[in-house]
C-alpha positions as YAML, in Angstrom:
chain: A
units: angstrom
residues:
- id: 1
  name: UNK
  ca: [41.38, -231.69, -166.69]
- id: 2
  name: UNK
  ca: [39.77, -235.54, -166.41]
- id: 3
  name: UNK
  ca: [41.44, -236.63, -169.69]
- id: 4
  name: UNK
  ca: [45.12, -235.33, -168.42]
- id: 5
  name: UNK
  ca: [44.15, -236.78, -164.92]
- id: 6
  name: UNK
  ca: [43.07, -239.76, -166.78]
- id: 7
  name: UNK
  ca: [46.35, -240.09, -169.00]
- id: 8
  name: UNK
  ca: [48.64, -240.23, -165.94]
- id: 9
  name: UNK
  ca: [46.72, -243.25, -164.63]
- id: 10
  name: UNK
  ca: [44.40, -241.21, -162.20]
- id: 11
  name: UNK
  ca: [40.92, -242.02, -162.16]
- id: 12
  name: UNK
  ca: [37.98, -239.42, -161.98]
- id: 13
  name: UNK
  ca: [35.06, -238.18, -160.42]
- id: 14
  name: UNK
  ca: [33.18, -236.24, -163.47]
- id: 15
  name: UNK
  ca: [29.27, -235.35, -164.13]
- id: 16
  name: UNK
  ca: [27.60, -237.01, -166.76]
- id: 17
  name: UNK
  ca: [27.59, -233.89, -169.26]
- id: 18
  name: UNK
  ca: [31.61, -233.99, -170.26]
- id: 19
  name: UNK
  ca: [32.00, -235.78, -173.27]
- id: 20
  name: UNK
  ca: [34.50, -238.19, -171.94]
- id: 21
  name: UNK
  ca: [31.65, -239.91, -169.26]
- id: 22
  name: UNK
  ca: [30.68, -242.37, -171.78]
- id: 23
  name: UNK
  ca: [34.26, -243.99, -172.14]
- id: 24
  name: UNK
  ca: [34.88, -243.55, -168.05]
- id: 25
  name: UNK
  ca: [31.49, -245.78, -167.67]
- id: 26
  name: UNK
  ca: [32.93, -248.38, -170.42]
- id: 27
  name: UNK
  ca: [36.19, -248.65, -168.73]
- id: 28
  name: UNK
  ca: [35.33, -248.53, -165.35]
- id: 29
  name: UNK
  ca: [38.21, -245.76, -164.85]
- id: 30
  name: UNK
  ca: [36.56, -243.47, -162.79]
- id: 31
  name: UNK
  ca: [32.74, -242.34, -161.58]
- id: 32
  name: UNK
  ca: [30.03, -240.40, -163.42]
- id: 33
  name: UNK
  ca: [27.76, -238.30, -161.26]
- id: 34
  name: UNK
  ca: [24.59, -236.53, -163.12]
- id: 35
  name: UNK
  ca: [24.78, -232.64, -162.56]
- id: 36
  name: UNK
  ca: [24.12, -230.93, -159.70]
- id: 37
  name: UNK
  ca: [23.18, -234.42, -157.75]
- id: 38
  name: UNK
  ca: [25.26, -233.54, -154.13]
- id: 39
  name: UNK
  ca: [24.57, -236.46, -152.61]
- id: 40
  name: UNK
  ca: [25.66, -238.93, -155.42]
- id: 41
  name: UNK
  ca: [28.59, -236.32, -155.66]
- id: 42
  name: UNK
  ca: [29.06, -236.97, -151.79]
- id: 43
  name: UNK
  ca: [28.73, -240.97, -152.26]
- id: 44
  name: UNK
  ca: [31.43, -240.95, -155.23]
- id: 45
  name: UNK
  ca: [34.47, -239.00, -153.13]
- id: 46
  name: UNK
  ca: [33.48, -241.16, -150.08]
- id: 47
  name: UNK
  ca: [33.84, -244.31, -152.39]
- id: 48
  name: UNK
  ca: [36.81, -243.09, -154.36]
- id: 49
  name: UNK
  ca: [38.72, -246.15, -155.88]
- id: 50
  name: UNK
  ca: [42.23, -245.75, -156.81]
- id: 51
  name: UNK
  ca: [42.26, -249.14, -158.48]
- id: 52
  name: UNK
  ca: [39.94, -247.56, -160.94]
- id: 53
  name: UNK
  ca: [43.14, -246.19, -162.23]
- id: 54
  name: UNK
  ca: [44.36, -249.13, -163.65]
- id: 55
  name: UNK
  ca: [42.08, -248.49, -167.29]
- id: 56
  name: UNK
  ca: [42.57, -244.71, -166.87]
- id: 57
  name: UNK
  ca: [45.03, -244.59, -169.59]
- id: 58
  name: UNK
  ca: [43.68, -246.77, -172.12]
- id: 59
  name: UNK
  ca: [40.68, -244.53, -171.42]
- id: 60
  name: UNK
  ca: [42.74, -241.77, -172.20]
- id: 61
  name: UNK
  ca: [43.91, -242.91, -175.10]
- id: 62
  name: UNK
  ca: [40.76, -243.85, -176.62]
- id: 63
  name: UNK
  ca: [39.86, -240.53, -176.20]
- id: 64
  name: UNK
  ca: [42.77, -238.79, -177.65]
- id: 65
  name: UNK
  ca: [42.33, -235.74, -179.88]
- id: 66
  name: UNK
  ca: [44.06, -237.85, -182.78]
- id: 67
  name: UNK
  ca: [41.23, -240.22, -182.51]
- id: 68
  name: UNK
  ca: [38.70, -237.51, -181.96]
- id: 69
  name: UNK
  ca: [39.83, -236.03, -184.89]
- id: 70
  name: UNK
  ca: [39.67, -239.05, -187.00]
- id: 71
  name: UNK
  ca: [36.42, -239.93, -185.84]
- id: 72
  name: UNK
  ca: [35.03, -236.23, -186.87]
- id: 73
  name: UNK
  ca: [36.59, -236.97, -190.31]
- id: 74
  name: UNK
  ca: [34.69, -240.20, -190.99]
- id: 75
  name: UNK
  ca: [31.99, -238.73, -189.62]
- id: 76
  name: UNK
  ca: [31.90, -235.59, -192.24]
- id: 77
  name: UNK
  ca: [33.02, -237.88, -195.02]
- id: 78
  name: UNK
  ca: [29.76, -240.30, -194.51]
- id: 79
  name: UNK
  ca: [27.57, -236.96, -194.62]
- id: 80
  name: UNK
  ca: [29.02, -235.46, -197.95]
...
């Protein structure tokens, strides 16, 4: 769901367990909160900034399945 929102240019609020959290932090296209931290989530919702969506599409493209498959392929090749 986060990746779909990002691909539409919508910033996200996600927990730190989602695989795309590092990319969201890197591109500044949303807010990452610690799992189970209700106060942190409340603050993220209260301070939601639609302007973070400017980089959302680039974040989604960097995390595309094609790119993930390529990176996994490179990892497997390095291990063999």
